[in-house]
Short mmCIF file of C-alpha atoms in Angstrom, two decimals:
data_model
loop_
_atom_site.label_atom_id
_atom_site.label_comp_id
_atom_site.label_asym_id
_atom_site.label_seq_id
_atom_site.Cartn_x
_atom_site.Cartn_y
_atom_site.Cartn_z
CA UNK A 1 -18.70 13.30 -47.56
CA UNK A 2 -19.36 17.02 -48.93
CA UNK A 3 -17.19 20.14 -48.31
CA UNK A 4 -19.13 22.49 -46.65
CA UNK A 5 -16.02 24.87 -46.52
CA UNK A 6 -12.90 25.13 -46.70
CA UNK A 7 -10.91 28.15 -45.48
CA UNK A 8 -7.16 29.36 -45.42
CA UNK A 9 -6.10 29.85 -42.10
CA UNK A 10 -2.38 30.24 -40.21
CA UNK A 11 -0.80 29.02 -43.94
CA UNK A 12 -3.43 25.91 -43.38
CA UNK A 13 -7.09 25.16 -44.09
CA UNK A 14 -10.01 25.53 -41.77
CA UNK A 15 -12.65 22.62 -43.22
CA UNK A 16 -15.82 22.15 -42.67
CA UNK A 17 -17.42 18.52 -43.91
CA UNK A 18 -20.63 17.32 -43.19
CA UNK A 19 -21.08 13.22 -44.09
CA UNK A 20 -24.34 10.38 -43.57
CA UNK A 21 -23.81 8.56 -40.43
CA UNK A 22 -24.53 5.67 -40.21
CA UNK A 23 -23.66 5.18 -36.54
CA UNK A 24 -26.14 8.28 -35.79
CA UNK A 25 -28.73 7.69 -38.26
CA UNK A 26 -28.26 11.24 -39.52
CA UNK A 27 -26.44 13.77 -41.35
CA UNK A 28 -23.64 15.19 -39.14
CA UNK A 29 -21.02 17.64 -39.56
CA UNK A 30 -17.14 18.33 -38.46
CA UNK A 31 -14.34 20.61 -38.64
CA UNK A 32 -10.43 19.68 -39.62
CA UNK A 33 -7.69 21.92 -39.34
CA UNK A 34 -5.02 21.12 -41.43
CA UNK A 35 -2.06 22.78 -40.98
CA UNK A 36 0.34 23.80 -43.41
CA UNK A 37 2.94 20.75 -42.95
CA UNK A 38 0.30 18.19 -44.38
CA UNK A 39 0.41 20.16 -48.27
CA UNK A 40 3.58 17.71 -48.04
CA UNK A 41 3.24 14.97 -45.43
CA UNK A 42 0.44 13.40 -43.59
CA UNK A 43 0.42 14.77 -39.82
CA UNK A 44 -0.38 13.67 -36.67
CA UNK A 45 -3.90 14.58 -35.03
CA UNK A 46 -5.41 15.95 -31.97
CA UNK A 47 -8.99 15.09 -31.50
CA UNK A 48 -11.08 18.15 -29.73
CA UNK A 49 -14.16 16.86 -28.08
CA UNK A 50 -16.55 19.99 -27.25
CA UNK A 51 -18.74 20.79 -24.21
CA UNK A 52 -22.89 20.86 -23.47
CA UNK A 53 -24.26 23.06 -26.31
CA UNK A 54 -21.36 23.11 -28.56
CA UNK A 55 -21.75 22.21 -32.13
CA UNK A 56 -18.41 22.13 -33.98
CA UNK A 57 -18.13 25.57 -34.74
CA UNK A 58 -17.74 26.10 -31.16
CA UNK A 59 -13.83 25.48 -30.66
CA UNK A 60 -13.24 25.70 -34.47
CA UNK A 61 -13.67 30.06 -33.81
CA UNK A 62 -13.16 30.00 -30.16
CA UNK A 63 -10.61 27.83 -28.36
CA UNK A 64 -7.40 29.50 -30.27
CA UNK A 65 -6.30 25.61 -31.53
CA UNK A 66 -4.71 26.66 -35.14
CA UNK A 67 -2.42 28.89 -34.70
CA UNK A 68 -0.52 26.60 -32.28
CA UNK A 69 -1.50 23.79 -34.18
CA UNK A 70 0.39 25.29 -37.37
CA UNK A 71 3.54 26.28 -35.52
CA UNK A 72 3.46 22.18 -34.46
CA UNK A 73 2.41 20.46 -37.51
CA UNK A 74 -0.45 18.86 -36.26
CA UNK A 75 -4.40 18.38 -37.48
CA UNK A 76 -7.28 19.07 -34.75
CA UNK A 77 -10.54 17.19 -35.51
CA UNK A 78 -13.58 18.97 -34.42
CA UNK A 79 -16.66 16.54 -34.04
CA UNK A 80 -20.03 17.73 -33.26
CA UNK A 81 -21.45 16.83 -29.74
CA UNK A 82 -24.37 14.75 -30.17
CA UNK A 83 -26.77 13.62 -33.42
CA UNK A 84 -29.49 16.53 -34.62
CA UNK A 85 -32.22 17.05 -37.46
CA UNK A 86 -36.01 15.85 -37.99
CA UNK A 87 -36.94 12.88 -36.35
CA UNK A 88 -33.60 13.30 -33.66
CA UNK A 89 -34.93 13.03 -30.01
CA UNK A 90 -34.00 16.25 -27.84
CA UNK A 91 -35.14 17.44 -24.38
CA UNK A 92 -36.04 21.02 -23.38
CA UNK A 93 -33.15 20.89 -20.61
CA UNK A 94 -30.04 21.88 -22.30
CA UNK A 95 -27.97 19.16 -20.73
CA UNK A 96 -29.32 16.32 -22.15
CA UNK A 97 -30.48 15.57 -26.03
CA UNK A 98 -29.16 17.42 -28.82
CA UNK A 99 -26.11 19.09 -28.09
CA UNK A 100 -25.35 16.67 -24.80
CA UNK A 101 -24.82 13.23 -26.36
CA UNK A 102 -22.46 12.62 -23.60
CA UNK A 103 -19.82 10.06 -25.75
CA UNK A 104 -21.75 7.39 -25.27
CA UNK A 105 -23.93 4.49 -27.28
CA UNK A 106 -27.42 5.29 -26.04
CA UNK A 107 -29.72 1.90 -25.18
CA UNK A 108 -32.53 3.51 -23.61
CA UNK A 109 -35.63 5.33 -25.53
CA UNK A 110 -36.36 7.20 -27.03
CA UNK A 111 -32.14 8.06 -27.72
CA UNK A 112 -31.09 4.37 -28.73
CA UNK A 113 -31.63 4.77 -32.57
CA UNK A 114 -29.41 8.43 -33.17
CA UNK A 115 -27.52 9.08 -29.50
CA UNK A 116 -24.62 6.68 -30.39
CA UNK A 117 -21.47 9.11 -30.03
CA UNK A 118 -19.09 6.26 -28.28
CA UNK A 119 -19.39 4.76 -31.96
CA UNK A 120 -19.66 7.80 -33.88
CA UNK A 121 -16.39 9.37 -32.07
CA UNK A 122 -14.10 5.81 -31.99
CA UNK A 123 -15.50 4.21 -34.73
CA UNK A 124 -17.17 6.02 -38.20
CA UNK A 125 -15.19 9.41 -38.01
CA UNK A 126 -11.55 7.51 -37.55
CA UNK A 127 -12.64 5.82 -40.71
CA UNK A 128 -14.25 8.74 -42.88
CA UNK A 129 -10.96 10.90 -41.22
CA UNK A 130 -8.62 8.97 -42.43
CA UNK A 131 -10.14 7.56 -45.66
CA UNK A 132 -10.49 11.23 -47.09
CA UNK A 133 -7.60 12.86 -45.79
CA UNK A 134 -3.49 12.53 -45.42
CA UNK A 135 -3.16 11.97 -42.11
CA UNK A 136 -1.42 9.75 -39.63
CA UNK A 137 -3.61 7.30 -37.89
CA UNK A 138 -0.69 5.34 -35.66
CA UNK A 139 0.11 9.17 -34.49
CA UNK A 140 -3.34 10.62 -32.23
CA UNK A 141 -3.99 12.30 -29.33
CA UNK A 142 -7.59 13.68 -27.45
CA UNK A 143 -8.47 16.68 -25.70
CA UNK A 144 -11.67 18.05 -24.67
CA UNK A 145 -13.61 20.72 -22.63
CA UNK A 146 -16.38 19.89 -19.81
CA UNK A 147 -18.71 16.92 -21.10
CA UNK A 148 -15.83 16.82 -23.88
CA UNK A 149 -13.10 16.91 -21.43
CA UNK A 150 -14.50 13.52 -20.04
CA UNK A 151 -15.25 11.93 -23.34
CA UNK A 152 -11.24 12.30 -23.93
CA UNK A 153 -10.19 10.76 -20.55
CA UNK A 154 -12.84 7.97 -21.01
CA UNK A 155 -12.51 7.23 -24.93
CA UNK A 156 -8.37 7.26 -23.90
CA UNK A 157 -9.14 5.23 -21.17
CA UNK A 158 -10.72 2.57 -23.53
CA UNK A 159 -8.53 2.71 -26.35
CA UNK A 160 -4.27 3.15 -24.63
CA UNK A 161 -3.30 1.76 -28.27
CA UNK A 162 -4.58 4.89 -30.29
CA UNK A 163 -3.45 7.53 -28.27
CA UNK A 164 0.37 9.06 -27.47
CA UNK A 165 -1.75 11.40 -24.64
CA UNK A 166 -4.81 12.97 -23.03
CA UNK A 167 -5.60 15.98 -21.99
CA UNK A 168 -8.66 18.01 -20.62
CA UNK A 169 -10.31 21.69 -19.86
CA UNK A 170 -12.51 21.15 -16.58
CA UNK A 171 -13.70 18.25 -17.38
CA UNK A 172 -16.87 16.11 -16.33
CA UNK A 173 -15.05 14.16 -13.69
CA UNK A 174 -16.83 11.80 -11.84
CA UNK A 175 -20.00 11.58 -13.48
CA UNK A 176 -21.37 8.49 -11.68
CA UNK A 177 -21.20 10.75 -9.16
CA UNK A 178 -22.57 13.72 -9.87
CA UNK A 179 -25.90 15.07 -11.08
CA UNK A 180 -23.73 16.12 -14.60
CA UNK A 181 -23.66 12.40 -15.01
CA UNK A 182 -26.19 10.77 -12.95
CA UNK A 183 -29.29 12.06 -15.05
CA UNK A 184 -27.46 11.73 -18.37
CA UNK A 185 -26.68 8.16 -17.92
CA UNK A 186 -29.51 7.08 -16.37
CA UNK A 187 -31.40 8.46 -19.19
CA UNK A 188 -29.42 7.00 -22.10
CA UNK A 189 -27.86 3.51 -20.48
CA UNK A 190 -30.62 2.43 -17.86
CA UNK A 191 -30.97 2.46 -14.51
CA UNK A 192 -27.94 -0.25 -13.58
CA UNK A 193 -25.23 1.97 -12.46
CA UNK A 194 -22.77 -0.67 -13.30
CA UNK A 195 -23.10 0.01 -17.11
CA UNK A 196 -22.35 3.74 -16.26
CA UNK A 197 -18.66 3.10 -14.78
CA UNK A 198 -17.44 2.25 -17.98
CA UNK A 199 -18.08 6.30 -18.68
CA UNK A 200 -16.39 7.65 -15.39
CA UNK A 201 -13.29 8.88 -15.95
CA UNK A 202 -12.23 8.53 -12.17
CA UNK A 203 -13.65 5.39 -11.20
CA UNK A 204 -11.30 4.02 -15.01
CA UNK A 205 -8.10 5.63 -13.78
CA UNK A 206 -8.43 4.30 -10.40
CA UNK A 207 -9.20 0.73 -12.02
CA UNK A 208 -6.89 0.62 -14.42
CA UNK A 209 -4.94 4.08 -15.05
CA UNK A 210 -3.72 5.69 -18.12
CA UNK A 211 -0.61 4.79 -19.69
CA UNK A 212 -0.09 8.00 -21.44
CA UNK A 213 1.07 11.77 -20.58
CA UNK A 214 -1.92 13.14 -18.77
CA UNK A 215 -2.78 16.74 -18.32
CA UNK A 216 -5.66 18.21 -16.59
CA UNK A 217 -6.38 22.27 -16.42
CA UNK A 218 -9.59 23.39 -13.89
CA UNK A 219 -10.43 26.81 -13.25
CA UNK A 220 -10.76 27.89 -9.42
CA UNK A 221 -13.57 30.28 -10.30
CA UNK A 222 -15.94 27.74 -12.22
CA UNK A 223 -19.55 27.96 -11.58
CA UNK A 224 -19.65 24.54 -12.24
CA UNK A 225 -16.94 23.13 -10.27
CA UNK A 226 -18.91 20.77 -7.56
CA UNK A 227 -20.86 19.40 -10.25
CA UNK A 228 -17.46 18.73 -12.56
CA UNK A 229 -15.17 17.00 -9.40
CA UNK A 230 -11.72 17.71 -10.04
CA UNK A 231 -11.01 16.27 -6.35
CA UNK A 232 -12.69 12.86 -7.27
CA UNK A 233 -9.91 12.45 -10.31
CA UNK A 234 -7.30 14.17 -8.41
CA UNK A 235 -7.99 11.23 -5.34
CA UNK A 236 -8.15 8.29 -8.69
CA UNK A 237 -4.99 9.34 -10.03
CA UNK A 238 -3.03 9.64 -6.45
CA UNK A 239 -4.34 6.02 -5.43
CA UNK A 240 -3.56 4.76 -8.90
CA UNK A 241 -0.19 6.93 -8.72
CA UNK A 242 -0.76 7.39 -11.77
CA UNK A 243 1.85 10.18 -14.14
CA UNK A 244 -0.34 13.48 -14.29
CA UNK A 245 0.14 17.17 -14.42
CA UNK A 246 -3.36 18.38 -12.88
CA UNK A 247 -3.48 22.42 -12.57
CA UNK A 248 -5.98 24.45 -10.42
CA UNK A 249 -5.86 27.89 -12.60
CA UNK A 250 -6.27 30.84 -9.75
CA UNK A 251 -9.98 33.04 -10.96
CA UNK A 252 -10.69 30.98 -14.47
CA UNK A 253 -14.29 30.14 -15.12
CA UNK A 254 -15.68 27.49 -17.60
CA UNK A 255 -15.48 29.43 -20.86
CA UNK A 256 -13.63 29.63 -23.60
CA UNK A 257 -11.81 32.28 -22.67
CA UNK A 258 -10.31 29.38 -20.21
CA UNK A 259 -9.69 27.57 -22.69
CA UNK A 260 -8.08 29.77 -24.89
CA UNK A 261 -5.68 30.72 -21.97
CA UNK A 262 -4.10 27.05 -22.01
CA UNK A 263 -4.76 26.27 -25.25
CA UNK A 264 -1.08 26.42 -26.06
CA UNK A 265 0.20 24.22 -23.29
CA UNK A 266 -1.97 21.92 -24.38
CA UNK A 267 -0.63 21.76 -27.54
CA UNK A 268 2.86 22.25 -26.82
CA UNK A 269 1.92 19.65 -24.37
CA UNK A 270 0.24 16.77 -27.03
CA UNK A 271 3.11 17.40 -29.66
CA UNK A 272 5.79 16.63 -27.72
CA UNK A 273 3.80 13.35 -27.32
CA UNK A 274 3.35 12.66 -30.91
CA UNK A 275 6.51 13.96 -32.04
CA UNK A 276 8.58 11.50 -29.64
#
């Protein structure tokens, strides 16, 4: 792993680390906050999975995570969104190759040998994460924005054990159903739609719920709103009956000015989770 920066920030340090990944079959780079609490302790951590587009930087200089994330005492993990450099496949549409990996382990070519973010995000981070830093691994929590906001909800969906809670910015909803979804997974998992419920955040509540605090924020003035399908989740989660705090905010679009706007509840919201 090499530093790539490191930078003081709210008492803490903003890092930068890029690493060989073995999972992706190339170089790739994320960002750690660290907040001031972990010059003495290790500290819980809130993983922030980014949107279409993003790289890290992203939500590192735009979502307005550190300074809550100081006043708590707890890390956010930054991850890239999808595997890049020479020899990486990528697409001319912006949704789909580099920069819209989607979270998930791609079978299909020409993506199978790099697009394998399900592994890179649950697998070969945790381990470089918590190898090279002081932090606690029995203490985690996910968030994320858009195609980020439904890797959280299906990576916490998959893994109950890891997390103390989910929560999400607009997310992708109910991809299976949607054509945010429907082209990405057909082109990286095949044509069978049954592999593609496994990466459907609605259709995994509504099978087999979330047993976690759950909080979902969607903005009422999103361009993208029919294609992200708040009301698909919203109907999982009532015929699961499943605990969740889901919040239509009145005028909001998709950006990161959204997200900054909520940003603290969310994190008020995750360390009261993993400071229980």
């Amino acid at each position: 792993m090499k530093t790539v920066s490191e930078t003081r920030c709210f008492e803490g340090v903003q890092g930068v680390y890029s690493h060989a990944s073995d999972a992706c079959g190339c170089d790739m780079t994320f960002a750690l906050y660290q907040p001031p609490q972990a010059r003495t302790h290790p500290v819980p951590v809130l993983w922030y999975l980014s949107g279409l587009t993003c790289t890290h930087e992203n939500a590192m200089t735009k979502a307005g995570a550190q300074a809550w994330a100081a006043q708590h005492g707890v890390a956010v993990v930054f991850p890239d969104t999808s595997p890049r450099g020479e020899g990486v496949a990528d697409d001319a549409a912006y949704d789909l190759g580099q920069g819209a990996g989607f979270y998930v382990d791609a079978t299909e070519a020409p993506w199978a040998p790099h697009f394998r973010m399900w592994s890179y995000i649950t697998d070969e981070l945790p381990r470089i994460l918590f190898r090279n830093f002081d932090l606690e691994e029995g203490c985690q929590a996910i968030t994320g924005h858009s195609m980020g906001g439904h890797g959280a909800l299906t990576i916490a969906a998959h893994f109950p054990e890891r997390f103390r809670s989910v929560s999400a910015f607009a997310p992708i909803a109910n991809p299976t159903g949607s054509d945010w979804g429907r082209k990405q997974l057909s082109a990286y998992l095949g044509a069978d739609e049954a592999r593609w419920a496994a990466h459907d955040a609605s259709l995994l509540i509504r099978e087999r719920g979330l047993p976690m605090p759950l909080l979902v924020d969607q903005g009422t003035a999103d361009d993208f709103i029919d294609l992200l399908k708040p009301e698909a989740l919203a109907a999982s989660i009532a015929e699961r009956r499943q605990p969740a705090v889901l919040r239509m905010q009145d005028g909001y679009d998709h950006s990161y000015f959204f997200v900054a706007s909520f940003m603290a509840d969310h994190m008020a919201f995750h360390a009261e989770a993993l400071f229980a």
